[in-house]
Amino acid sequence: MKIFIEQSDKSLPYTTELVNFYENIEQKGESGYQDAAIPLAEAEILAPLSQPEKIICVGLNYFDHCRETGMEPPASPVIFSKYTNAIIGDKQAIELPVNSKEVDFEAELAIVIGKEAKHISEEDAEDYIFGYTILNDISARDLQFTDGQWIRGKTADTFAPIGPGIVTRDEIRGPHRLDISLTLNGEVMQDSNTSNLIFSIPYIVSFLSQSMTLKPGDVIATGTPPGVGMGRDPKVWLKKGDQLAVTIEKIGTLSNPVMDAEK
């Protein structure tokens, strides 16, 4: 997928042509192409990116989420990272770590970088975006706040469900007007809109590019809206058997069951 993204000026037109060709022959009922596609119901959909160079996350990027955590809105983006060991795809299980009792959920819109970006302006940032996906920023709150920094609590195995796919930038002309929600066992826990972001998507991409070179396939999670388990009274922590589903308008739904980690 990283190669596909790097060569998207050629790969996207070719893919569009191929899909159109297949749809045309299906409509005409032509034979001989039955093996050209796999029915979705028979396919296992993996994470769209399994080995990005970077998974960068923005914390406290919705005003209401800041209020529910008792924290002041930041003057500049709060940045942390996850590692690739945390990545899983749609329908794959989130594992509860053996050393945590307070595992939380965070629905997030994620940016996928399309070409190398260094020292770019906010005005030019959109040109460096390949598309958008969903990331569920699973967080072990007890580890996160015991350590004083967030890495161990944020990047346990399976703590970065991503998917179900990547929607290219041309399909989402208004990324700051997308409904975003999360359900836990069918109950709505988070329900907001990306219009409530504190720092905009172009600002985030430009801000990060001043410090680090962003590469094709890098994933940037833009923060979570209110409704996380930590902000509730009583608090809601994930448990074995739970079912999570994150839905973002124009992208789809990312669903993951919860299970105990193997010891």
C-alpha positions as CSV (number, residue, x, y, z in Angstrom):
1,M,0.0,0.0,0.0
2,K,2.9,2.4,0.7
3,I,4.1,1.8,-2.9
4,F,0.6,2.4,-4.2
5,I,0.4,5.7,-2.3
6,E,3.9,6.8,-3.4
7,Q,2.9,6.2,-7.1
8,S,-0.7,7.4,-6.7
9,D,-0.4,9.7,-9.7
10,K,-0.2,6.5,-11.8
11,S,-1.9,3.9,-9.6
12,L,-5.1,5.7,-8.9
13,P,-6.1,6.3,-12.6
14,Y,-5.2,2.7,-13.4
15,T,-7.3,1.4,-10.5
16,T,-10.2,3.6,-11.5
17,E,-10.0,2.3,-15.0
18,L,-9.9,-1.3,-13.8
19,V,-12.9,-0.9,-11.5
20,N,-14.9,0.8,-14.2
21,F,-14.0,-2.1,-16.6
22,Y,-15.2,-4.7,-14.1
23,E,-18.4,-2.9,-13.4
24,N,-19.2,-2.6,-17.1
25,I,-18.7,-6.3,-17.8
26,E,-20.8,-7.2,-14.8
27,Q,-23.6,-5.0,-16.1
28,K,-23.3,-6.6,-19.5
29,G,-23.3,-10.1,-18.0
30,E,-20.2,-11.1,-19.9
31,S,-18.6,-14.4,-18.8
32,G,-14.9,-15.2,-18.3
33,Y,-14.2,-12.7,-15.6
34,Q,-15.7,-14.4,-12.6
35,D,-12.3,-14.6,-10.8
36,A,-11.5,-11.0,-11.4
37,A,-12.9,-10.0,-8.0
38,I,-13.5,-11.6,-4.6
39,P,-17.0,-11.1,-3.0
40,L,-16.6,-8.9,0.0
41,A,-18.4,-11.4,2.3
42,E,-15.7,-14.0,1.5
43,A,-12.7,-11.6,2.1
44,E,-10.8,-10.9,5.3
45,I,-10.1,-7.2,5.2
46,L,-6.7,-6.4,6.8
47,A,-5.6,-3.0,8.1
48,P,-5.0,-0.8,5.0
49,L,-1.5,0.1,6.3
50,S,0.4,-2.5,8.4
51,Q,3.9,-0.9,8.4
52,P,3.7,2.9,8.2
53,E,6.9,4.6,9.1
54,K,5.1,6.7,11.6
55,I,1.8,6.7,13.5
56,I,1.4,10.2,15.0
57,C,-1.5,11.1,17.3
58,V,-2.9,14.4,18.4
59,G,-4.2,14.5,21.9
60,L,-6.9,16.9,23.4
61,N,-8.0,18.2,20.0
62,Y,-11.8,18.6,20.7
63,F,-12.9,21.3,23.1
64,D,-15.5,19.1,24.7
65,H,-13.0,16.3,25.3
66,C,-10.7,18.7,27.1
67,R,-13.6,19.6,29.4
68,E,-14.5,16.0,30.2
69,T,-10.9,15.2,31.1
70,G,-10.5,18.3,33.3
71,M,-7.7,19.7,31.1
72,E,-7.3,23.1,29.5
73,P,-7.4,23.3,25.7
74,P,-3.8,23.2,24.6
75,A,-2.1,26.3,23.0
76,S,-0.4,24.0,20.5
77,P,-1.0,20.4,19.4
78,V,-0.2,17.7,22.0
79,I,1.7,15.0,20.1
80,F,2.4,11.4,20.9
81,S,3.0,8.2,18.9
82,K,2.0,4.6,18.5
83,Y,4.1,1.8,17.1
84,T,3.2,-0.7,14.3
85,N,2.7,-3.5,16.8
86,A,-0.5,-1.8,17.8
87,I,-2.1,-2.0,14.3
88,I,-5.0,-4.3,13.6
89,G,-7.7,-4.2,11.0
90,D,-11.5,-4.3,10.8
91,K,-13.1,-7.2,12.7
92,Q,-9.8,-8.1,14.4
93,A,-9.7,-8.3,18.2
94,I,-8.4,-5.7,20.6
95,E,-6.5,-7.5,23.4
96,L,-6.7,-6.3,27.0
97,P,-3.2,-6.1,28.4
98,V,-2.4,-8.3,31.4
99,N,-1.1,-5.3,33.3
100,S,-4.0,-2.9,32.8
101,K,-7.5,-2.7,34.3
102,E,-8.5,0.7,32.7
103,V,-8.6,0.3,29.0
104,D,-10.5,3.0,27.1
105,F,-11.6,3.8,23.5
106,E,-11.2,6.9,21.3
107,A,-12.8,7.4,17.9
108,E,-10.6,9.4,15.6
109,L,-10.4,10.6,12.0
110,A,-6.9,9.8,10.7
111,I,-5.0,11.4,7.9
112,V,-2.9,9.3,5.5
113,I,0.1,11.2,4.0
114,G,0.5,11.0,0.2
115,K,4.0,12.4,-0.5
116,E,7.0,13.5,1.4
117,A,6.4,16.7,3.4
118,K,9.0,18.9,5.1
119,H,8.6,22.5,6.1
120,I,5.3,22.9,4.2
121,S,2.9,25.7,4.7
122,E,-0.7,25.3,6.1
123,E,-2.0,26.6,2.7
124,D,-0.1,23.8,0.8
125,A,-0.8,21.0,3.3
126,E,-3.8,19.5,1.5
127,D,-1.7,18.6,-1.5
128,Y,0.3,16.2,0.7
129,I,-2.7,14.2,1.9
130,F,-3.5,11.0,0.1
131,G,-6.7,10.3,2.0
132,Y,-8.5,9.5,5.3
133,T,-9.3,6.5,7.4
134,I,-10.5,5.6,10.9
135,L,-8.3,5.0,13.9
136,N,-9.5,3.8,17.3
137,D,-7.0,5.1,19.8
138,I,-7.3,2.4,22.4
139,S,-5.6,3.6,25.7
140,A,-4.7,2.0,29.0
141,R,-5.4,4.9,31.2
142,D,-3.7,3.5,34.3
143,L,-0.5,2.9,32.5
144,Q,-0.8,6.2,30.6
145,F,-1.1,8.4,33.7
146,T,1.2,6.3,36.0
147,D,4.1,6.7,33.7
148,G,3.8,10.5,33.3
149,Q,4.2,10.1,29.5
150,W,1.8,8.3,27.3
151,I,3.7,5.8,25.1
152,R,3.2,2.6,27.2
153,G,-0.4,3.2,27.8
154,K,-1.1,4.1,24.1
155,T,0.8,1.5,22.1
156,A,0.2,-1.9,23.6
157,D,-0.4,-4.7,21.1
158,T,-3.7,-4.2,19.1
159,F,-4.2,-0.7,20.4
160,A,-4.4,0.9,17.0
161,P,-7.3,-0.5,15.0
162,I,-7.3,1.1,11.5
163,G,-9.7,0.8,8.6
164,P,-11.8,-0.5,7.1
165,G,-10.1,1.2,4.2
166,I,-8.6,4.5,3.0
167,V,-10.9,7.0,1.2
168,T,-8.9,9.2,-1.1
169,R,-8.8,13.0,-0.6
170,D,-10.9,13.7,-3.7
171,E,-13.8,11.8,-2.2
172,I,-13.8,13.9,1.0
173,R,-13.7,17.6,0.1
174,G,-14.9,18.7,3.5
175,P,-12.9,16.7,6.2
176,H,-14.0,19.3,8.8
177,R,-17.7,18.5,8.4
178,L,-17.8,14.8,9.0
179,D,-20.0,13.1,11.6
180,I,-18.0,10.8,13.9
181,S,-19.4,8.4,16.4
182,L,-18.5,5.3,18.5
183,T,-20.8,2.6,19.9
184,L,-20.0,0.2,22.7
185,N,-22.2,-2.9,22.5
186,G,-24.6,-1.0,20.4
187,E,-24.9,2.0,22.8
188,V,-23.7,5.4,21.5
189,M,-20.8,6.6,23.6
190,Q,-19.3,9.3,21.3
191,D,-21.2,11.4,18.8
192,S,-19.7,14.6,17.3
193,N,-18.5,16.2,14.2
194,T,-15.0,17.1,12.9
195,S,-16.1,20.7,12.8
196,N,-15.3,20.7,16.5
197,L,-11.6,20.1,16.0
198,I,-9.4,22.7,17.9
199,F,-6.5,22.4,15.4
200,S,-7.4,22.0,11.7
201,I,-6.1,19.2,9.5
202,P,-3.9,21.5,7.4
203,Y,-2.5,23.1,10.5
204,I,-1.6,19.7,12.0
205,V,0.1,18.5,8.9
206,S,2.1,21.8,8.5
207,F,2.9,21.8,12.3
208,L,4.4,18.3,12.2
209,S,6.3,19.0,9.0
210,Q,8.3,21.7,10.7
211,S,9.9,19.1,13.0
212,M,9.9,15.9,11.0
213,T,9.7,14.7,7.4
214,L,6.4,13.1,6.8
215,K,6.5,10.2,4.4
216,P,3.9,8.5,2.1
217,G,1.8,6.2,4.2
218,D,2.4,7.9,7.5
219,V,-0.8,8.0,9.6
220,I,-1.9,11.0,11.7
221,A,-4.8,10.5,14.1
222,T,-6.5,13.9,14.7
223,G,-7.9,13.5,18.2
224,T,-11.1,12.2,19.8
225,P,-14.4,13.9,20.7
226,P,-16.1,13.7,24.1
227,G,-17.7,10.5,25.5
228,V,-14.6,8.4,26.3
229,G,-14.9,5.9,29.2
230,M,-12.5,7.9,31.4
231,G,-14.8,11.0,31.3
232,R,-17.9,9.2,32.4
233,D,-19.4,8.8,35.9
234,P,-19.1,5.9,36.6
235,K,-16.1,5.3,34.4
236,V,-16.5,2.8,31.6
237,W,-13.6,0.4,30.9
238,L,-13.4,-2.2,28.2
239,K,-13.9,-5.8,29.1
240,K,-13.8,-9.2,27.4
241,G,-16.7,-9.7,25.0
242,D,-17.3,-6.0,24.3
243,Q,-18.0,-4.9,20.7
244,L,-16.7,-1.5,19.5
245,A,-17.7,0.2,16.3
246,V,-16.4,3.6,15.0
247,T,-18.3,5.3,12.2
248,I,-17.1,8.3,10.3
249,E,-19.2,9.9,7.5
250,K,-18.0,9.1,4.0
251,I,-15.5,6.6,5.3
252,G,-17.4,3.7,6.8
253,T,-17.4,1.7,10.1
254,L,-14.5,0.1,11.9
255,S,-15.6,-2.7,14.1
256,N,-13.6,-4.6,16.7
257,P,-14.4,-7.2,19.4
258,V,-12.5,-7.1,22.7
259,M,-10.7,-10.1,24.2
260,D,-8.2,-10.9,26.9
261,A,-4.6,-11.1,25.8
262,E,-3.0,-14.5,25.8
263,K,-0.6,-14.9,28.8
